[in-house]
Amino acid sequence: MTKAKNIAIYGKGGIGKSTTTSNISAALADSGLKVIQIGCDPKSDSTNNLRGGKSIPTVLDAIRSGKKIEIADIVYEGFGGVLCIEAGGPEPGVGCAGRGIIAAIELLRQKKVFEQYDPDVVLYDVLGDVVCGGFSVPIREGVAEQVYTVTSADFMAVYAANNLFKGIKKYANSGGALFSGIIANSVALPIQREIIDDFASQTGTTIAEYVPRSVTIIRSELRGQTAVEYDPDSEQAEVYRRLAKAIVTNEKKYVPAPLEAENLKTWAESWSDRLLEKKDDESSVRTPETASPAT
Ligand code: ADP
Ligand code: MG
């Protein structure tokens, strides 16, 4: 059995984790690697675009059914042979959302899924805006060795990334995963790149890739596909292939230097002042969510 590269991709809800992770999986599978993608978000749609836009039953659902669980109940094949797993979540309003991750990882180990499939790469797509025990499992328990975060230039996304850095730092001395890079997503304006670059330099972190906001993603998603599958010749697909290659070859791991709450606030205010100074102020302050696609 080869030693798999275990990578966790964190970020705030709606920031583009699943889009990015699925495109990385698709690109890696295309290059001949065996990939497992594990959705660790109660939304349970991490792998949809690897499977024609359709959801798969989750590990927590399988556990809740009370029936004997077979590997085939929780592992589904997607584009390029990527194995898709969704941890799932609790019923709304009941229990900790991170519980699905703990249960899923335990079950996959019990069922010897990793031994059986012998993957080259395992990607964990993890919701990262909640600082709770369950969501830090991939960092704490020797599950992943390397962590990336997807962030845009929006303050709430940066705030979530900074929180993730605090989590990594906390467990770094007890065998926890280390940080390997920021994936700057939805970059449509130069100022957004500047903001993310500055945040990276303030926190002693590096940028793995800049992913533009792109209409190719919107179109691919409407077909239930990744850009790598739907439009392999597009610039967007090329960006994901480059990112995928960077991630499998990147051995760089380090402890980030998160900003203290007060410093993060001061940092945000300094950008607010700079944005105000800009003549093109109006267009600069639009969030990537409301800005029109660049391509
Ligand atoms: P998350 O998994 O972090 O909750 P998703 O990957 O589901 O977020 O993305 C949320 C929405 O943003 C989706 O509709 C997705 O198509 C869109 N999106 C993400 N990244 C991009 C991008 N680079 N360009 C255009 N749309 C994007
Ligand atoms: Mg998602």
mmCIF file with all atom_site columns, C-alpha atoms in Angstrom, residues 48-237:
data_model
loop_
_atom_site.group_PDB
_atom_site.id
_atom_site.type_symbol
_atom_site.label_atom_id
_atom_site.label_alt_id
_atom_site.label_comp_id
_atom_site.label_asym_id
_atom_site.label_entity_id
_atom_site.label_seq_id
_atom_site.pdbx_PDB_ins_code
_atom_site.Cartn_x
_atom_site.Cartn_y
_atom_site.Cartn_z
_atom_site.occupancy
_atom_site.B_iso_or_equiv
_atom_site.pdbx_formal_charge
_atom_site.auth_seq_id
_atom_site.auth_comp_id
_atom_site.auth_asym_id
_atom_site.auth_atom_id
_atom_site.pdbx_PDB_model_num
ATOM 1   C CA . ASN A 1 48  ? -22.282 16.479 -6.419  1.00 0.00 ? 48  ASN A CA 1
ATOM 2   C CA . ASN A 1 49  ? -20.408 17.951 -9.363  1.00 0.00 ? 49  ASN A CA 1
ATOM 3   C CA . LEU A 1 50  ? -18.347 14.786 -9.683  1.00 0.00 ? 50  LEU A CA 1
ATOM 4   C CA . ARG A 1 51  ? -21.598 12.848 -10.060 1.00 0.00 ? 51  ARG A CA 1
ATOM 5   C CA . GLY A 1 52  ? -23.755 14.751 -12.525 1.00 0.00 ? 52  GLY A CA 1
ATOM 6   C CA . GLY A 1 53  ? -25.103 17.116 -9.886  1.00 0.00 ? 53  GLY A CA 1
ATOM 7   C CA . LYS A 1 54  ? -26.693 14.376 -7.794  1.00 0.00 ? 54  LYS A CA 1
ATOM 8   C CA . SER A 1 55  ? -26.359 13.840 -4.054  1.00 0.00 ? 55  SER A CA 1
ATOM 9   C CA . ILE A 1 56  ? -25.167 10.591 -2.527  1.00 0.00 ? 56  ILE A CA 1
ATOM 10  C CA . PRO A 1 57  ? -26.405 9.054  0.732   1.00 0.00 ? 57  PRO A CA 1
ATOM 11  C CA . THR A 1 58  ? -24.287 10.178 3.667   1.00 0.00 ? 58  THR A CA 1
ATOM 12  C CA . VAL A 1 59  ? -22.370 8.170  6.242   1.00 0.00 ? 59  VAL A CA 1
ATOM 13  C CA . LEU A 1 60  ? -24.499 9.603  9.054   1.00 0.00 ? 60  LEU A CA 1
ATOM 14  C CA . ASP A 1 61  ? -27.669 8.606  7.175   1.00 0.00 ? 61  ASP A CA 1
ATOM 15  C CA . ALA A 1 62  ? -26.322 5.069  6.824   1.00 0.00 ? 62  ALA A CA 1
ATOM 16  C CA . ILE A 1 63  ? -25.513 4.945  10.553  1.00 0.00 ? 63  ILE A CA 1
ATOM 17  C CA . ARG A 1 64  ? -28.927 6.347  11.455  1.00 0.00 ? 64  ARG A CA 1
ATOM 18  C CA . SER A 1 65  ? -30.681 3.690  9.360   1.00 0.00 ? 65  SER A CA 1
ATOM 19  C CA . GLY A 1 66  ? -29.522 1.123  11.899  1.00 0.00 ? 66  GLY A CA 1
ATOM 20  C CA . LYS A 1 67  ? -28.842 -1.408 9.124   1.00 0.00 ? 67  LYS A CA 1
ATOM 21  C CA . LYS A 1 68  ? -25.564 -3.223 8.648   1.00 0.00 ? 68  LYS A CA 1
ATOM 22  C CA . ILE A 1 69  ? -23.396 -0.900 6.545   1.00 0.00 ? 69  ILE A CA 1
ATOM 23  C CA . GLU A 1 70  ? -21.517 -2.124 3.482   1.00 0.00 ? 70  GLU A CA 1
ATOM 24  C CA . ILE A 1 71  ? -18.770 -0.037 1.869   1.00 0.00 ? 71  ILE A CA 1
ATOM 25  C CA . ALA A 1 72  ? -21.005 0.293  -1.208  1.00 0.00 ? 72  ALA A CA 1
ATOM 26  C CA . ASP A 1 73  ? -23.584 2.133  0.929   1.00 0.00 ? 73  ASP A CA 1
ATOM 27  C CA . ILE A 1 74  ? -21.206 5.005  1.632   1.00 0.00 ? 74  ILE A CA 1
ATOM 28  C CA . VAL A 1 75  ? -18.614 5.060  -1.192  1.00 0.00 ? 75  VAL A CA 1
ATOM 29  C CA . TYR A 1 76  ? -19.709 6.108  -4.701  1.00 0.00 ? 76  TYR A CA 1
ATOM 30  C CA . GLU A 1 77  ? -17.691 6.446  -7.848  1.00 0.00 ? 77  GLU A CA 1
ATOM 31  C CA . GLY A 1 78  ? -17.628 9.797  -9.641  1.00 0.00 ? 78  GLY A CA 1
ATOM 32  C CA . PHE A 1 79  ? -15.874 11.443 -12.598 1.00 0.00 ? 79  PHE A CA 1
ATOM 33  C CA . GLY A 1 80  ? -12.565 9.823  -13.526 1.00 0.00 ? 80  GLY A CA 1
ATOM 34  C CA . GLY A 1 81  ? -13.061 7.142  -10.880 1.00 0.00 ? 81  GLY A CA 1
ATOM 35  C CA . VAL A 1 82  ? -12.891 9.585  -7.958  1.00 0.00 ? 82  VAL A CA 1
ATOM 36  C CA . LEU A 1 83  ? -14.392 7.882  -4.898  1.00 0.00 ? 83  LEU A CA 1
ATOM 37  C CA . CYS A 1 84  ? -16.985 10.118 -3.324  1.00 0.00 ? 84  CYS A CA 1
ATOM 38  C CA . ILE A 1 85  ? -18.008 10.067 0.344   1.00 0.00 ? 85  ILE A CA 1
ATOM 39  C CA . GLU A 1 86  ? -20.243 12.501 2.246   1.00 0.00 ? 86  GLU A CA 1
ATOM 40  C CA . ALA A 1 87  ? -19.974 12.532 6.035   1.00 0.00 ? 87  ALA A CA 1
ATOM 41  C CA . GLY A 1 88  ? -23.391 14.128 6.385   1.00 0.00 ? 88  GLY A CA 1
ATOM 42  C CA . GLY A 1 89  ? -24.800 16.066 9.301   1.00 0.00 ? 89  GLY A CA 1
ATOM 43  C CA . PRO A 1 90  ? -27.215 15.869 12.182  1.00 0.00 ? 90  PRO A CA 1
ATOM 44  C CA . GLU A 1 91  ? -30.915 16.549 11.757  1.00 0.00 ? 91  GLU A CA 1
ATOM 45  C CA . PRO A 1 92  ? -31.315 20.344 11.808  1.00 0.00 ? 92  PRO A CA 1
ATOM 46  C CA . GLY A 1 93  ? -31.491 21.672 15.328  1.00 0.00 ? 93  GLY A CA 1
ATOM 47  C CA . VAL A 1 94  ? -30.161 18.488 16.916  1.00 0.00 ? 94  VAL A CA 1
ATOM 48  C CA . GLY A 1 95  ? -26.596 17.677 17.859  1.00 0.00 ? 95  GLY A CA 1
ATOM 49  C CA . CYS A 1 96  ? -23.211 18.915 16.761  1.00 0.00 ? 96  CYS A CA 1
ATOM 50  C CA . ALA A 1 97  ? -22.672 19.414 13.049  1.00 0.00 ? 97  ALA A CA 1
ATOM 51  C CA . GLY A 1 98  ? -19.119 18.132 13.378  1.00 0.00 ? 98  GLY A CA 1
ATOM 52  C CA . ARG A 1 99  ? -20.318 14.760 14.635  1.00 0.00 ? 99  ARG A CA 1
ATOM 53  C CA . GLY A 1 100 ? -20.717 13.505 11.075  1.00 0.00 ? 100 GLY A CA 1
ATOM 54  C CA . ILE A 1 101 ? -17.009 13.924 10.471  1.00 0.00 ? 101 ILE A CA 1
ATOM 55  C CA . ILE A 1 102 ? -16.035 11.963 13.574  1.00 0.00 ? 102 ILE A CA 1
ATOM 56  C CA . ALA A 1 103 ? -18.487 9.162  12.774  1.00 0.00 ? 103 ALA A CA 1
ATOM 57  C CA . ALA A 1 104 ? -17.488 9.033  9.099   1.00 0.00 ? 104 ALA A CA 1
ATOM 58  C CA . ILE A 1 105 ? -13.766 8.813  9.758   1.00 0.00 ? 105 ILE A CA 1
ATOM 59  C CA . GLU A 1 106 ? -14.267 6.129  12.398  1.00 0.00 ? 106 GLU A CA 1
ATOM 60  C CA . LEU A 1 107 ? -16.450 4.077  10.089  1.00 0.00 ? 107 LEU A CA 1
ATOM 61  C CA . LEU A 1 108 ? -14.118 4.419  7.080   1.00 0.00 ? 108 LEU A CA 1
ATOM 62  C CA . ARG A 1 109 ? -11.238 3.210  9.243   1.00 0.00 ? 109 ARG A CA 1
ATOM 63  C CA . GLN A 1 110 ? -13.303 0.362  10.678  1.00 0.00 ? 110 GLN A CA 1
ATOM 64  C CA . LYS A 1 111 ? -14.367 -0.759 7.212   1.00 0.00 ? 111 LYS A CA 1
ATOM 65  C CA . LYS A 1 112 ? -10.764 -0.481 6.003   1.00 0.00 ? 112 LYS A CA 1
ATOM 66  C CA . VAL A 1 113 ? -11.848 1.691  3.086   1.00 0.00 ? 113 VAL A CA 1
ATOM 67  C CA . PHE A 1 114 ? -8.405  3.303  2.782   1.00 0.00 ? 114 PHE A CA 1
ATOM 68  C CA . GLU A 1 115 ? -6.616  -0.059 2.776   1.00 0.00 ? 115 GLU A CA 1
ATOM 69  C CA . GLN A 1 116 ? -9.004  -1.474 0.226   1.00 0.00 ? 116 GLN A CA 1
ATOM 70  C CA . TYR A 1 117 ? -8.858  1.424  -2.258  1.00 0.00 ? 117 TYR A CA 1
ATOM 71  C CA . ASP A 1 118 ? -5.240  2.366  -1.636  1.00 0.00 ? 118 ASP A CA 1
ATOM 72  C CA . PRO A 1 119 ? -5.656  5.991  -2.831  1.00 0.00 ? 119 PRO A CA 1
ATOM 73  C CA . ASP A 1 120 ? -2.808  8.300  -3.850  1.00 0.00 ? 120 ASP A CA 1
ATOM 74  C CA . VAL A 1 121 ? -4.639  11.355 -2.530  1.00 0.00 ? 121 VAL A CA 1
ATOM 75  C CA . VAL A 1 122 ? -7.458  11.842 -0.022  1.00 0.00 ? 122 VAL A CA 1
ATOM 76  C CA . LEU A 1 123 ? -9.122  15.258 -0.028  1.00 0.00 ? 123 LEU A CA 1
ATOM 77  C CA . TYR A 1 124 ? -11.264 16.374 2.924   1.00 0.00 ? 124 TYR A CA 1
ATOM 78  C CA . ASP A 1 125 ? -13.627 19.230 2.064   1.00 0.00 ? 125 ASP A CA 1
ATOM 79  C CA . VAL A 1 126 ? -14.295 20.761 5.488   1.00 0.00 ? 126 VAL A CA 1
ATOM 80  C CA . LEU A 1 127 ? -16.652 23.518 6.582   1.00 0.00 ? 127 LEU A CA 1
ATOM 81  C CA . GLY A 1 128 ? -14.506 25.877 8.578   1.00 0.00 ? 128 GLY A CA 1
ATOM 82  C CA . ASP A 1 129 ? -16.520 28.729 9.956   1.00 0.00 ? 129 ASP A CA 1
ATOM 83  C CA . VAL A 1 130 ? -17.598 26.874 13.065  1.00 0.00 ? 130 VAL A CA 1
ATOM 84  C CA . VAL A 1 131 ? -14.930 26.462 15.704  1.00 0.00 ? 131 VAL A CA 1
ATOM 85  C CA . CYS A 1 132 ? -16.137 23.209 17.208  1.00 0.00 ? 132 CYS A CA 1
ATOM 86  C CA . GLY A 1 133 ? -14.517 19.918 18.123  1.00 0.00 ? 133 GLY A CA 1
ATOM 87  C CA . GLY A 1 134 ? -15.914 17.957 15.194  1.00 0.00 ? 134 GLY A CA 1
ATOM 88  C CA . PHE A 1 135 ? -14.663 20.277 12.521  1.00 0.00 ? 135 PHE A CA 1
ATOM 89  C CA . SER A 1 136 ? -11.132 20.245 13.879  1.00 0.00 ? 136 SER A CA 1
ATOM 90  C CA . VAL A 1 137 ? -10.920 16.432 13.727  1.00 0.00 ? 137 VAL A CA 1
ATOM 91  C CA . PRO A 1 138 ? -9.103  16.383 10.358  1.00 0.00 ? 138 PRO A CA 1
ATOM 92  C CA . ILE A 1 139 ? -6.474  18.691 11.900  1.00 0.00 ? 139 ILE A CA 1
ATOM 93  C CA . ARG A 1 140 ? -6.198  17.042 15.315  1.00 0.00 ? 140 ARG A CA 1
ATOM 94  C CA . GLU A 1 141 ? -6.340  13.319 14.849  1.00 0.00 ? 141 GLU A CA 1
ATOM 95  C CA . GLY A 1 142 ? -3.562  12.746 12.356  1.00 0.00 ? 142 GLY A CA 1
ATOM 96  C CA . VAL A 1 143 ? -6.196  12.492 9.626   1.00 0.00 ? 143 VAL A CA 1
ATOM 97  C CA . ALA A 1 144 ? -4.697  15.101 7.307   1.00 0.00 ? 144 ALA A CA 1
ATOM 98  C CA . GLU A 1 145 ? -1.080  16.191 7.176   1.00 0.00 ? 145 GLU A CA 1
ATOM 99  C CA . GLN A 1 146 ? -1.554  19.296 5.100   1.00 0.00 ? 146 GLN A CA 1
ATOM 100 C CA . VAL A 1 147 ? -4.226  21.961 5.293   1.00 0.00 ? 147 VAL A CA 1
ATOM 101 C CA . TYR A 1 148 ? -5.279  24.549 2.721   1.00 0.00 ? 148 TYR A CA 1
ATOM 102 C CA . THR A 1 149 ? -7.910  27.211 3.043   1.00 0.00 ? 149 THR A CA 1
ATOM 103 C CA . VAL A 1 150 ? -10.151 28.677 0.393   1.00 0.00 ? 150 VAL A CA 1
ATOM 104 C CA . THR A 1 151 ? -10.808 32.348 0.973   1.00 0.00 ? 151 THR A CA 1
ATOM 105 C CA . SER A 1 152 ? -11.995 35.344 -0.975  1.00 0.00 ? 152 SER A CA 1
ATOM 106 C CA . ALA A 1 153 ? -11.123 38.922 -0.075  1.00 0.00 ? 153 ALA A CA 1
ATOM 107 C CA . ASP A 1 154 ? -14.343 39.240 1.939   1.00 0.00 ? 154 ASP A CA 1
ATOM 108 C CA . PHE A 1 155 ? -13.786 39.937 5.593   1.00 0.00 ? 155 PHE A CA 1
ATOM 109 C CA . MET A 1 156 ? -15.885 37.041 6.867   1.00 0.00 ? 156 MET A CA 1
ATOM 110 C CA . ALA A 1 157 ? -13.921 34.592 4.710   1.00 0.00 ? 157 ALA A CA 1
ATOM 111 C CA . VAL A 1 158 ? -10.626 36.060 5.910   1.00 0.00 ? 158 VAL A CA 1
ATOM 112 C CA . TYR A 1 159 ? -11.925 35.919 9.482   1.00 0.00 ? 159 TYR A CA 1
ATOM 113 C CA . ALA A 1 160 ? -12.689 32.189 9.055   1.00 0.00 ? 160 ALA A CA 1
ATOM 114 C CA . ALA A 1 161 ? -9.217  31.598 7.585   1.00 0.00 ? 161 ALA A CA 1
ATOM 115 C CA . ASN A 1 162 ? -7.636  33.401 10.552  1.00 0.00 ? 162 ASN A CA 1
ATOM 116 C CA . ASN A 1 163 ? -9.664  31.196 12.918  1.00 0.00 ? 163 ASN A CA 1
ATOM 117 C CA . LEU A 1 164 ? -8.428  28.118 11.087  1.00 0.00 ? 164 LEU A CA 1
ATOM 118 C CA . PHE A 1 165 ? -4.851  29.353 11.590  1.00 0.00 ? 165 PHE A CA 1
ATOM 119 C CA . LYS A 1 166 ? -5.561  29.580 15.335  1.00 0.00 ? 166 LYS A CA 1
ATOM 120 C CA . GLY A 1 167 ? -6.807  25.981 15.307  1.00 0.00 ? 167 GLY A CA 1
ATOM 121 C CA . ILE A 1 168 ? -3.751  24.718 13.438  1.00 0.00 ? 168 ILE A CA 1
ATOM 122 C CA . LYS A 1 169 ? -1.420  26.575 15.785  1.00 0.00 ? 169 LYS A CA 1
ATOM 123 C CA . LYS A 1 170 ? -3.170  25.115 18.815  1.00 0.00 ? 170 LYS A CA 1
ATOM 124 C CA . TYR A 1 171 ? -2.601  21.493 17.762  1.00 0.00 ? 171 TYR A CA 1
ATOM 125 C CA . ALA A 1 172 ? 0.714   21.944 15.928  1.00 0.00 ? 172 ALA A CA 1
ATOM 126 C CA . ASN A 1 173 ? 2.817   20.706 18.851  1.00 0.00 ? 173 ASN A CA 1
ATOM 127 C CA . SER A 1 174 ? 0.720   17.601 19.436  1.00 0.00 ? 174 SER A CA 1
ATOM 128 C CA . GLY A 1 175 ? 0.934   16.030 16.007  1.00 0.00 ? 175 GLY A CA 1
ATOM 129 C CA . GLY A 1 176 ? -1.731  18.147 14.338  1.00 0.00 ? 176 GLY A CA 1
ATOM 130 C CA . ALA A 1 177 ? -1.800  18.952 10.629  1.00 0.00 ? 177 ALA A CA 1
ATOM 131 C CA . LEU A 1 178 ? 0.160   21.948 9.407   1.00 0.00 ? 178 LEU A CA 1
ATOM 132 C CA . PHE A 1 179 ? -0.717  24.647 6.925   1.00 0.00 ? 179 PHE A CA 1
ATOM 133 C CA . SER A 1 180 ? 0.312   24.517 3.272   1.00 0.00 ? 180 SER A CA 1
ATOM 134 C CA . GLY A 1 181 ? -1.331  27.447 1.529   1.00 0.00 ? 181 GLY A CA 1
ATOM 135 C CA . ILE A 1 182 ? -4.194  29.796 0.796   1.00 0.00 ? 182 ILE A CA 1
ATOM 136 C CA . ILE A 1 183 ? -6.352  29.200 -2.266  1.00 0.00 ? 183 ILE A CA 1
ATOM 137 C CA . ALA A 1 184 ? -7.513  32.687 -3.208  1.00 0.00 ? 184 ALA A CA 1
ATOM 138 C CA . ASN A 1 185 ? -10.933 32.199 -4.788  1.00 0.00 ? 185 ASN A CA 1
ATOM 139 C CA . SER A 1 186 ? -13.283 34.452 -6.723  1.00 0.00 ? 186 SER A CA 1
ATOM 140 C CA . VAL A 1 187 ? -10.555 36.911 -7.547  1.00 0.00 ? 187 VAL A CA 1
ATOM 141 C CA . ALA A 1 188 ? -12.120 39.348 -10.002 1.00 0.00 ? 188 ALA A CA 1
ATOM 142 C CA . LEU A 1 189 ? -10.470 42.668 -9.141  1.00 0.00 ? 189 LEU A CA 1
ATOM 143 C CA . PRO A 1 190 ? -6.812  43.554 -8.488  1.00 0.00 ? 190 PRO A CA 1
ATOM 144 C CA . ILE A 1 191 ? -7.751  44.915 -5.071  1.00 0.00 ? 191 ILE A CA 1
ATOM 145 C CA . GLN A 1 192 ? -9.086  41.513 -4.010  1.00 0.00 ? 192 GLN A CA 1
ATOM 146 C CA . ARG A 1 193 ? -5.750  39.952 -4.825  1.00 0.00 ? 193 ARG A CA 1
ATOM 147 C CA . GLU A 1 194 ? -3.971  42.713 -2.905  1.00 0.00 ? 194 GLU A CA 1
ATOM 148 C CA . ILE A 1 195 ? -6.151  42.139 0.168   1.00 0.00 ? 195 ILE A CA 1
ATOM 149 C CA . ILE A 1 196 ? -5.517  38.378 0.176   1.00 0.00 ? 196 ILE A CA 1
ATOM 150 C CA . ASP A 1 197 ? -1.778  38.884 -0.467  1.00 0.00 ? 197 ASP A CA 1
ATOM 151 C CA . ASP A 1 198 ? -1.610  41.292 2.447   1.00 0.00 ? 198 ASP A CA 1
ATOM 152 C CA . PHE A 1 199 ? -3.486  38.904 4.745   1.00 0.00 ? 199 PHE A CA 1
ATOM 153 C CA . ALA A 1 200 ? -1.016  36.149 3.757   1.00 0.00 ? 200 ALA A CA 1
ATOM 154 C CA . SER A 1 201 ? 1.964   38.348 4.504   1.00 0.00 ? 201 SER A CA 1
ATOM 155 C CA . GLN A 1 202 ? 0.474   39.425 7.869   1.00 0.00 ? 202 GLN A CA 1
ATOM 156 C CA . THR A 1 203 ? -0.070  35.788 8.890   1.00 0.00 ? 203 THR A CA 1
ATOM 157 C CA . GLY A 1 204 ? 3.182   34.359 7.520   1.00 0.00 ? 204 GLY A CA 1
ATOM 158 C CA . THR A 1 205 ? 1.334   32.201 5.011   1.00 0.00 ? 205 THR A CA 1
ATOM 159 C CA . THR A 1 206 ? 1.670   31.511 1.300   1.00 0.00 ? 206 THR A CA 1
ATOM 160 C CA . ILE A 1 207 ? -0.715  31.550 -1.662  1.00 0.00 ? 207 ILE A CA 1
ATOM 161 C CA . ALA A 1 208 ? -1.153  28.219 -3.455  1.00 0.00 ? 208 ALA A CA 1
ATOM 162 C CA . GLU A 1 209 ? -3.122  29.663 -6.358  1.00 0.00 ? 209 GLU A CA 1
ATOM 163 C CA . TYR A 1 210 ? -5.355  32.544 -7.421  1.00 0.00 ? 210 TYR A CA 1
ATOM 164 C CA . VAL A 1 211 ? -8.626  31.202 -8.804  1.00 0.00 ? 211 VAL A CA 1
ATOM 165 C CA . PRO A 1 212 ? -10.585 33.741 -10.824 1.00 0.00 ? 212 PRO A CA 1
ATOM 166 C CA . ARG A 1 213 ? -14.290 34.234 -10.490 1.00 0.00 ? 213 ARG A CA 1
ATOM 167 C CA . SER A 1 214 ? -15.494 32.614 -13.671 1.00 0.00 ? 214 SER A CA 1
ATOM 168 C CA . VAL A 1 215 ? -18.667 32.052 -15.614 1.00 0.00 ? 215 VAL A CA 1
ATOM 169 C CA . THR A 1 216 ? -17.256 28.656 -16.641 1.00 0.00 ? 216 THR A CA 1
ATOM 170 C CA . ILE A 1 217 ? -17.901 27.536 -13.057 1.00 0.00 ? 217 ILE A CA 1
ATOM 171 C CA . ILE A 1 218 ? -21.478 28.726 -13.158 1.00 0.00 ? 218 ILE A CA 1
ATOM 172 C CA . ARG A 1 219 ? -22.080 26.940 -16.459 1.00 0.00 ? 219 ARG A CA 1
ATOM 173 C CA . SER A 1 220 ? -20.361 23.731 -15.329 1.00 0.00 ? 220 SER A CA 1
ATOM 174 C CA . GLU A 1 221 ? -22.333 23.693 -12.108 1.00 0.00 ? 221 GLU A CA 1
ATOM 175 C CA . LEU A 1 222 ? -25.596 24.013 -14.014 1.00 0.00 ? 222 LEU A CA 1
ATOM 176 C CA . ARG A 1 223 ? -24.588 20.792 -15.800 1.00 0.00 ? 223 ARG A CA 1
ATOM 177 C CA . GLY A 1 224 ? -23.663 19.150 -12.512 1.00 0.00 ? 224 GLY A CA 1
ATOM 178 C CA . GLN A 1 225 ? -20.020 18.999 -13.522 1.00 0.00 ? 225 GLN A CA 1
ATOM 179 C CA . THR A 1 226 ? -16.609 20.371 -12.650 1.00 0.00 ? 226 THR A CA 1
ATOM 180 C CA . ALA A 1 227 ? -14.951 22.785 -15.070 1.00 0.00 ? 227 ALA A CA 1
ATOM 181 C CA . VAL A 1 228 ? -12.293 20.110 -15.622 1.00 0.00 ? 228 VAL A CA 1
ATOM 182 C CA . GLU A 1 229 ? -14.983 17.763 -16.952 1.00 0.00 ? 229 GLU A CA 1
ATOM 183 C CA . TYR A 1 230 ? -17.340 20.237 -18.644 1.00 0.00 ? 230 TYR A CA 1
ATOM 184 C CA . ASP A 1 231 ? -14.814 22.507 -20.322 1.00 0.00 ? 231 ASP A CA 1
ATOM 185 C CA . PRO A 1 232 ? -11.337 20.962 -20.064 1.00 0.00 ? 232 PRO A CA 1
ATOM 186 C CA . ASP A 1 233 ? -9.894  23.478 -22.547 1.00 0.00 ? 233 ASP A CA 1
ATOM 187 C CA . SER A 1 234 ? -11.055 26.500 -20.541 1.00 0.00 ? 234 SER A CA 1
ATOM 188 C CA . GLU A 1 235 ? -8.676  28.770 -18.668 1.00 0.00 ? 235 GLU A CA 1
ATOM 189 C CA . GLN A 1 236 ? -10.500 27.907 -15.462 1.00 0.00 ? 236 GLN A CA 1
ATOM 190 C CA . ALA A 1 237 ? -9.826  24.174 -15.923 1.00 0.00 ? 237 ALA A CA 1
#
